[in-house]
Amino acid sequence: MAKIGVIVPVYNAESYLRKCIDSILSQTFQDFELLLVDDGSDDRSGKICDEYGEKNRKVKVIHKEHKGVSDARNRGVDENTGEYIAFIDSDDWVDKGYLETLYRMAEETNADLVISSWREVIEGRRARGKQQGKEQTAGKAEMISRAEAYRCMMIGERNMGVAPWAKLYHRKVFQSFRYPVGEIYEDLKVIDRIVESCERIVRTFYAGYFYFKRRGSIVHGKMSEQYVTCIVNAKYLWEFIGEHYPEIEDAARLHYIRTCFGTLNRMLVDSGYQEECREMRKEIIKEEKFLLSCSYVRVLEKMRALSLLFGISCYQLMWKLYLWWTEKDSGTARL
């Protein structure tokens, strides 16, 4: 039985899949099984998975009907035999010491969950979230409380977040639940169950996970009714944390507002959501006072929020400026 089950949900990722798989197979830590879950791809992704499965005994390929990334992750969890679980998306990749670093931390601290930083790579641009100092490069582990785990994920501290990837889980974490099928940002629905099931949580500023974002996806991402569920889940998290961890409620409140902003941005590129745009603007404006006073919010982000008071057109202009500013502050790695 392998120490780690690495689960990669695969759907129409033929252009990026080999880089992802190669980065996993070249790990300095080799006691793992790679589960490639082909979620009914209609490009060459399934064949690429089979190629690796035929050549490497560490690779297990699972072909299934297309039901979405949550169902693919769930299938991987069901098939996993490892002591730990790591999720990696099929268009992302990891540093060669990624598994070794997270596994060492879990073993040394007897942690149920290791939360790490990650680096963003926008197509054609340099990686963001660069390593800073020996502490991050070496991967220093820090034991944290559940409240602190929520706080750092809610505010996105050092690029930490609620996404399933850039984490290492003990398999017992998933004993009583699975990801909800058919929802986007499904992590919002289960992050409370993950954290509450953990007795020991470790945080590290080591950023060995590279999150790939295709050019234009921030501005031109398609809107769908599923984003309403996303907002509902973020609101639930705010209420849950406010009730159980009131000392960090501001972090959950900010996460909810940022989720609203993200949904508004998608609505703005679809003429069919004009009324919804107006309602979302009203929802965010109700939180303007909080945003302007919150210490977690950067100055440019406050300006972006303030621009909503002057109407949608002003906000759109500020949003473009915000994107330009955040994207130009990049690291050293290139695609």
GROMACS .gro file of C-alpha atoms in nm:
model
  335
    1MET     CA    1   0.000   0.000   0.000
    2ALA     CA    2   0.138   0.339  -0.102
    3LYS     CA    3   0.179   0.614   0.155
    4ILE     CA    4   0.001   0.876  -0.062
    5GLY     CA    5  -0.279   0.848  -0.313
    6VAL     CA    6  -0.246   1.134  -0.563
    7ILE     CA    7  -0.583   1.199  -0.727
    8VAL     CA    8  -0.600   1.388  -1.058
    9PRO     CA    9  -0.948   1.454  -1.204
   10VAL     CA   10  -0.911   1.470  -1.583
   11TYR     CA   11  -1.152   1.626  -1.829
   12ASN     CA   12  -1.048   1.753  -2.175
   13ALA     CA   13  -0.703   1.856  -2.061
   14GLU     CA   14  -0.489   1.711  -2.340
   15SER     CA   15  -0.288   2.033  -2.382
   16TYR     CA   16  -0.172   2.040  -2.019
   17LEU     CA   17  -0.204   1.685  -1.889
   18ARG     CA   18   0.145   1.554  -1.970
   19LYS     CA   19   0.313   1.837  -1.780
   20CYS     CA   20   0.095   1.764  -1.478
   21ILE     CA   21   0.160   1.389  -1.481
   22ASP     CA   22   0.533   1.425  -1.548
   23SER     CA   23   0.570   1.659  -1.250
   24ILE     CA   24   0.408   1.399  -1.026
   25LEU     CA   25   0.606   1.102  -1.154
   26SER     CA   26   0.935   1.292  -1.107
   27GLN     CA   27   0.879   1.349  -0.734
   28THR     CA   28   1.168   1.296  -0.493
   29PHE     CA   29   0.917   1.101  -0.278
   30GLN     CA   30   0.817   0.790  -0.468
   31ASP     CA   31   0.593   0.598  -0.227
   32PHE     CA   32   0.268   0.703  -0.395
   33GLU     CA   33  -0.003   0.579  -0.630
   34LEU     CA   34  -0.127   0.813  -0.902
   35LEU     CA   35  -0.500   0.784  -0.973
   36LEU     CA   36  -0.594   0.945  -1.305
   37VAL     CA   37  -0.975   0.976  -1.310
   38ASP     CA   38  -1.086   1.038  -1.667
   39ASP     CA   39  -1.425   1.205  -1.633
   40GLY     CA   40  -1.558   1.114  -1.976
   41SER     CA   41  -1.318   1.330  -2.177
   42ASP     CA   42  -1.398   1.366  -2.547
   43ASP     CA   43  -1.047   1.475  -2.649
   44ARG     CA   44  -0.726   1.270  -2.621
   45SER     CA   45  -0.702   1.300  -2.242
   46GLY     CA   46  -0.825   0.946  -2.182
   47LYS     CA   47  -0.570   0.800  -2.425
   48ILE     CA   48  -0.290   1.000  -2.264
   49CYS     CA   49  -0.391   0.858  -1.926
   50ASP     CA   50  -0.381   0.506  -2.070
   51GLU     CA   51  -0.034   0.566  -2.214
   52TYR     CA   52   0.103   0.649  -1.871
   53GLY     CA   53  -0.090   0.364  -1.711
   54GLU     CA   54   0.066   0.112  -1.947
   55LYS     CA   55   0.420   0.240  -1.886
   56ASN     CA   56   0.423   0.301  -1.510
   57ARG     CA   57   0.298   0.070  -1.236
   58LYS     CA   58   0.236   0.366  -1.008
   59VAL     CA   59  -0.038   0.493  -1.239
   60LYS     CA   60  -0.395   0.367  -1.208
   61VAL     CA   61  -0.639   0.490  -1.472
   62ILE     CA   62  -1.013   0.512  -1.407
   63HIS     CA   63  -1.252   0.592  -1.694
   64LYS     CA   64  -1.600   0.706  -1.600
   65GLU     CA   65  -1.906   0.885  -1.733
   66HIS     CA   66  -1.879   1.264  -1.729
   67LYS     CA   67  -2.036   1.392  -1.406
   68GLY     CA   68  -1.802   1.674  -1.311
   69VAL     CA   69  -1.488   1.729  -1.107
   70SER     CA   70  -1.655   1.655  -0.771
   71ASP     CA   71  -1.767   1.312  -0.883
   72ALA     CA   72  -1.419   1.246  -1.024
   73ARG     CA   73  -1.256   1.341  -0.693
   74ASN     CA   74  -1.504   1.123  -0.505
   75ARG     CA   75  -1.422   0.826  -0.728
   76GLY     CA   76  -1.055   0.881  -0.660
   77VAL     CA   77  -1.117   0.889  -0.284
   78ASP     CA   78  -1.318   0.567  -0.311
   79GLU     CA   79  -1.038   0.394  -0.503
   80ASN     CA   80  -0.756   0.529  -0.286
   81THR     CA   81  -0.563   0.284  -0.068
   82GLY     CA   82  -0.298   0.527   0.055
   83GLU     CA   83  -0.265   0.659   0.408
   84TYR     CA   84  -0.279   1.017   0.278
   85ILE     CA   85  -0.457   1.189  -0.010
   86ALA     CA   86  -0.336   1.474  -0.234
   87PHE     CA   87  -0.547   1.636  -0.507
   88ILE     CA   88  -0.382   1.790  -0.813
   89ASP     CA   89  -0.580   1.944  -1.099
   90SER     CA   90  -0.496   1.821  -1.449
   91ASP     CA   91  -0.377   2.159  -1.582
   92ASP     CA   92  -0.161   2.234  -1.277
   93TRP     CA   93   0.177   2.093  -1.176
   94VAL     CA   94   0.396   2.055  -0.867
   95ASP     CA   95   0.757   2.107  -0.766
   96LYS     CA   96   0.963   1.787  -0.751
   97GLY     CA   97   0.981   1.807  -0.370
   98TYR     CA   98   0.609   1.874  -0.320
   99LEU     CA   99   0.497   1.533  -0.190
  100GLU     CA  100   0.811   1.481   0.017
  101THR     CA  101   0.774   1.817   0.190
  102LEU     CA  102   0.407   1.775   0.280
  103TYR     CA  103   0.445   1.409   0.380
  104ARG     CA  104   0.740   1.487   0.608
  105MET     CA  105   0.538   1.755   0.783
  106ALA     CA  106   0.239   1.526   0.829
  107GLU     CA  107   0.454   1.247   0.972
  108GLU     CA  108   0.662   1.469   1.201
  109THR     CA  109   0.358   1.638   1.351
  110ASN     CA  110   0.103   1.355   1.323
  111ALA     CA  111  -0.119   1.600   1.133
  112ASP     CA  112  -0.454   1.514   0.978
  113LEU     CA  113  -0.426   1.807   0.737
  114VAL     CA  114  -0.133   1.999   0.592
  115ILE     CA  115  -0.223   2.333   0.429
  116SER     CA  116   0.039   2.482   0.198
  117SER     CA  117   0.085   2.794  -0.011
  118TRP     CA  118   0.073   2.782  -0.390
  119ARG     CA  119   0.191   2.985  -0.686
  120GLU     CA  120  -0.033   3.121  -0.961
  121VAL     CA  121   0.077   3.106  -1.323
  122ILE     CA  122  -0.132   3.304  -1.572
  123GLU     CA  123  -0.086   3.176  -1.926
  124GLY     CA  124   0.200   3.363  -2.088
  125ARG     CA  125   0.302   3.534  -1.765
  126ARG     CA  126   0.537   3.471  -1.477
  127ALA     CA  127   0.439   3.274  -1.169
  128ARG     CA  128   0.300   3.476  -0.880
  129GLY     CA  129   0.351   3.402  -0.510
  130LYS     CA  130   0.726   3.347  -0.526
  131GLN     CA  131   0.920   3.179  -0.246
  132GLN     CA  132   1.067   3.423   0.000
  133GLY     CA  133   1.349   3.316   0.225
  134LYS     CA  134   1.484   2.990   0.360
  135GLU     CA  135   1.174   2.925   0.571
  136GLN     CA  136   0.950   2.888   0.268
  137THR     CA  137   1.204   2.704   0.058
  138ALA     CA  138   1.274   2.448   0.329
  139GLY     CA  139   0.906   2.417   0.414
  140LYS     CA  140   0.881   2.499   0.783
  141ALA     CA  141   0.573   2.350   0.949
  142GLU     CA  142   0.356   2.535   1.201
  143MET     CA  143   0.081   2.373   1.409
  144ILE     CA  144  -0.233   2.587   1.403
  145SER     CA  145  -0.582   2.581   1.553
  146ARG     CA  146  -0.900   2.521   1.358
  147ALA     CA  147  -0.983   2.890   1.389
  148GLU     CA  148  -0.648   2.989   1.242
  149ALA     CA  149  -0.692   2.736   0.961
  150TYR     CA  150  -1.023   2.895   0.869
  151ARG     CA  151  -0.878   3.245   0.898
  152CYS     CA  152  -0.581   3.192   0.667
  153MET     CA  153  -0.795   3.012   0.406
  154MET     CA  154  -1.076   3.269   0.418
  155ILE     CA  155  -0.848   3.568   0.361
  156GLY     CA  156  -0.615   3.383   0.122
  157GLU     CA  157  -0.308   3.443   0.337
  158ARG     CA  158   0.013   3.369   0.143
  159ASN     CA  159  -0.207   3.220  -0.132
  160MET     CA  160  -0.370   2.964   0.096
  161GLY     CA  161  -0.733   2.887   0.021
  162VAL     CA  162  -1.023   2.645   0.050
  163ALA     CA  163  -0.950   2.464  -0.280
  164PRO     CA  164  -0.889   2.087  -0.248
  165TRP     CA  165  -0.537   2.113  -0.392
  166ALA     CA  166  -0.220   2.243  -0.220
  167LYS     CA  167  -0.309   2.026   0.079
  168LEU     CA  168  -0.233   1.680   0.215
  169TYR     CA  169  -0.512   1.494   0.396
  170HIS     CA  170  -0.508   1.186   0.612
  171ARG     CA  171  -0.750   0.941   0.454
  172LYS     CA  172  -0.970   0.936   0.767
  173VAL     CA  173  -1.073   1.296   0.692
  174PHE     CA  174  -1.302   1.164   0.415
  175GLN     CA  175  -1.459   0.880   0.612
  176SER     CA  176  -1.798   1.046   0.656
  177PHE     CA  177  -1.851   1.268   0.349
  178ARG     CA  178  -1.778   1.326  -0.019
  179TYR     CA  179  -1.776   1.635  -0.243
  180PRO     CA  180  -2.122   1.750  -0.362
  181VAL     CA  181  -2.174   1.649  -0.724
  182GLY     CA  182  -2.288   1.909  -0.976
  183GLU     CA  183  -2.170   2.219  -0.788
  184ILE     CA  184  -1.890   2.460  -0.875
  185TYR     CA  185  -1.648   2.564  -0.603
  186GLU     CA  186  -1.756   2.248  -0.424
  187ASP     CA  187  -1.483   2.308  -0.167
  188LEU     CA  188  -1.701   2.574  -0.001
  189LYS     CA  189  -1.960   2.307   0.079
  190VAL     CA  190  -1.723   2.076   0.263
  191ILE     CA  191  -1.433   2.281   0.403
  192ASP     CA  192  -1.605   2.304   0.742
  193ARG     CA  193  -1.644   1.925   0.755
  194ILE     CA  194  -1.279   1.883   0.662
  195VAL     CA  195  -1.149   2.121   0.927
  196GLU     CA  196  -1.385   1.999   1.199
  197SER     CA  197  -1.278   1.638   1.140
  198CYS     CA  198  -0.910   1.725   1.202
  199GLU     CA  199  -0.748   1.708   1.544
  200ARG     CA  200  -0.410   1.839   1.427
  201ILE     CA  201  -0.362   2.089   1.143
  202VAL     CA  202  -0.031   2.212   1.005
  203ARG     CA  203   0.035   2.520   0.792
  204THR     CA  204   0.340   2.579   0.574
  205PHE     CA  205   0.441   2.871   0.353
  206TYR     CA  206   0.617   2.630   0.121
  207ALA     CA  207   0.467   2.693  -0.225
  208GLY     CA  208   0.535   2.384  -0.432
  209TYR     CA  209   0.200   2.378  -0.612
  210PHE     CA  210   0.159   2.571  -0.937
  211TYR     CA  211  -0.198   2.677  -1.018
  212PHE     CA  212  -0.238   2.743  -1.390
  213LYS     CA  213  -0.489   3.005  -1.504
  214ARG     CA  214  -0.562   3.034  -1.874
  215ARG     CA  215  -0.534   3.383  -2.022
  216GLY     CA  216  -0.863   3.574  -2.013
  217SER     CA  217  -1.037   3.335  -1.776
  218ILE     CA  218  -1.063   3.602  -1.505
  219VAL     CA  219  -1.241   3.850  -1.729
  220HIS     CA  220  -1.428   3.620  -1.968
  221GLY     CA  221  -1.531   3.331  -1.745
  222LYS     CA  222  -1.886   3.221  -1.825
  223MET     CA  223  -2.168   3.288  -1.582
  224SER     CA  224  -2.407   3.011  -1.483
  225GLU     CA  225  -2.684   2.959  -1.230
  226GLN     CA  226  -2.443   2.743  -1.029
  227TYR     CA  227  -2.273   3.058  -0.904
  228VAL     CA  228  -2.584   3.131  -0.699
  229THR     CA  229  -2.511   2.810  -0.506
  230CYS     CA  230  -2.152   2.929  -0.467
  231ILE     CA  231  -2.273   3.246  -0.295
  232VAL     CA  232  -2.512   3.048  -0.076
  233ASN     CA  233  -2.226   2.822   0.035
  234ALA     CA  234  -2.002   3.120   0.111
  235LYS     CA  235  -2.282   3.278   0.316
  236TYR     CA  236  -2.326   2.950   0.506
  237LEU     CA  237  -1.954   2.946   0.589
  238TRP     CA  238  -1.974   3.303   0.716
  239GLU     CA  239  -2.265   3.210   0.943
  240PHE     CA  240  -2.100   2.887   1.060
  241ILE     CA  241  -1.771   3.055   1.147
  242GLY     CA  242  -1.950   3.350   1.306
  243GLU     CA  243  -2.133   3.110   1.537
  244HIS     CA  244  -1.844   2.878   1.625
  245TYR     CA  245  -1.537   3.104   1.587
  246PRO     CA  246  -1.661   3.463   1.637
  247GLU     CA  247  -1.305   3.590   1.681
  248ILE     CA  248  -1.239   3.533   1.308
  249GLU     CA  249  -1.582   3.622   1.170
  250ASP     CA  250  -1.434   3.915   0.975
  251ALA     CA  251  -1.228   3.671   0.766
  252ALA     CA  252  -1.536   3.468   0.671
  253ARG     CA  253  -1.733   3.785   0.602
  254LEU     CA  254  -1.460   3.907   0.368
  255HIS     CA  255  -1.453   3.570   0.191
  256TYR     CA  256  -1.827   3.597   0.128
  257ILE     CA  257  -1.793   3.949  -0.014
  258ARG     CA  258  -1.507   3.843  -0.242
  259THR     CA  259  -1.724   3.555  -0.365
  260CYS     CA  260  -1.993   3.811  -0.449
  261PHE     CA  261  -1.735   4.018  -0.637
  262GLY     CA  262  -1.624   3.713  -0.833
  263THR     CA  263  -1.981   3.636  -0.933
  264LEU     CA  264  -2.046   3.999  -1.028
  265ASN     CA  265  -1.741   3.995  -1.255
  266ARG     CA  266  -1.882   3.699  -1.444
  267MET     CA  267  -2.226   3.856  -1.468
  268LEU     CA  268  -2.079   4.168  -1.627
  269VAL     CA  269  -1.966   3.981  -1.938
  270ASP     CA  270  -2.311   3.830  -1.996
  271SER     CA  271  -2.589   4.065  -2.110
  272GLY     CA  272  -2.849   3.822  -1.979
  273TYR     CA  273  -2.767   3.901  -1.616
  274GLN     CA  274  -2.822   4.278  -1.601
  275GLU     CA  275  -3.086   4.261  -1.328
  276GLU     CA  276  -2.873   4.018  -1.127
  277CYS     CA  277  -2.579   4.259  -1.162
  278ARG     CA  278  -2.784   4.534  -1.002
  279GLU     CA  279  -2.888   4.307  -0.715
  280MET     CA  280  -2.532   4.188  -0.658
  281ARG     CA  281  -2.410   4.548  -0.657
  282LYS     CA  282  -2.664   4.627  -0.384
  283GLU     CA  283  -2.548   4.325  -0.180
  284ILE     CA  284  -2.185   4.436  -0.197
  285ILE     CA  285  -2.260   4.801  -0.127
  286LYS     CA  286  -2.422   4.695   0.202
  287GLU     CA  287  -2.075   4.581   0.307
  288GLU     CA  288  -1.884   4.891   0.190
  289LYS     CA  289  -1.823   5.023   0.541
  290PHE     CA  290  -1.680   4.689   0.649
  291LEU     CA  291  -1.459   4.662   0.340
  292LEU     CA  292  -1.313   5.008   0.387
  293SER     CA  293  -1.226   4.939   0.752
  294CYS     CA  294  -1.112   4.575   0.725
  295SER     CA  295  -0.738   4.533   0.782
  296TYR     CA  296  -0.726   4.229   0.551
  297VAL     CA  297  -0.825   4.437   0.246
  298ARG     CA  298  -0.554   4.600   0.035
  299VAL     CA  299  -0.580   4.964  -0.071
  300LEU     CA  300  -0.642   4.888  -0.439
  301GLU     CA  301  -0.910   4.637  -0.345
  302LYS     CA  302  -1.079   4.904  -0.131
  303MET     CA  303  -1.071   5.143  -0.425
  304ARG     CA  304  -1.226   4.876  -0.646
  305ALA     CA  305  -1.506   4.828  -0.393
  306LEU     CA  306  -1.557   5.202  -0.353
  307SER     CA  307  -1.596   5.241  -0.730
  308LEU     CA  308  -1.921   5.043  -0.713
  309LEU     CA  309  -2.084   5.341  -0.543
  310PHE     CA  310  -2.043   5.532  -0.870
  311GLY     CA  311  -2.208   5.265  -1.083
  312ILE     CA  312  -2.126   4.952  -1.278
  313SER     CA  313  -1.933   5.131  -1.555
  314CYS     CA  314  -1.696   5.288  -1.304
  315TYR     CA  315  -1.650   4.952  -1.136
  316GLN     CA  316  -1.567   4.781  -1.466
  317LEU     CA  317  -1.292   5.035  -1.531
  318MET     CA  318  -1.151   4.987  -1.180
  319TRP     CA  319  -1.168   4.609  -1.218
  320LYS     CA  320  -0.951   4.625  -1.530
  321LEU     CA  321  -0.700   4.840  -1.344
  322TYR     CA  322  -0.703   4.597  -1.053
  323LEU     CA  323  -0.631   4.303  -1.286
  324TRP     CA  324  -0.345   4.488  -1.452
  325TRP     CA  325  -0.188   4.577  -1.119
  326THR     CA  326  -0.215   4.231  -0.962
  327GLU     CA  327  -0.093   4.050  -1.273
  328LYS     CA  328   0.213   4.271  -1.324
  329ASP     CA  329   0.342   4.182  -0.976
  330SER     CA  330   0.479   3.842  -1.073
  331GLY     CA  331   0.753   3.601  -0.977
  332THR     CA  332   1.035   3.459  -1.184
  333ALA     CA  333   0.903   3.136  -1.339
  334ARG     CA  334   0.760   3.140  -1.689
  335LEU     CA  335   0.558   2.884  -1.881
   0.00000   0.00000   0.00000
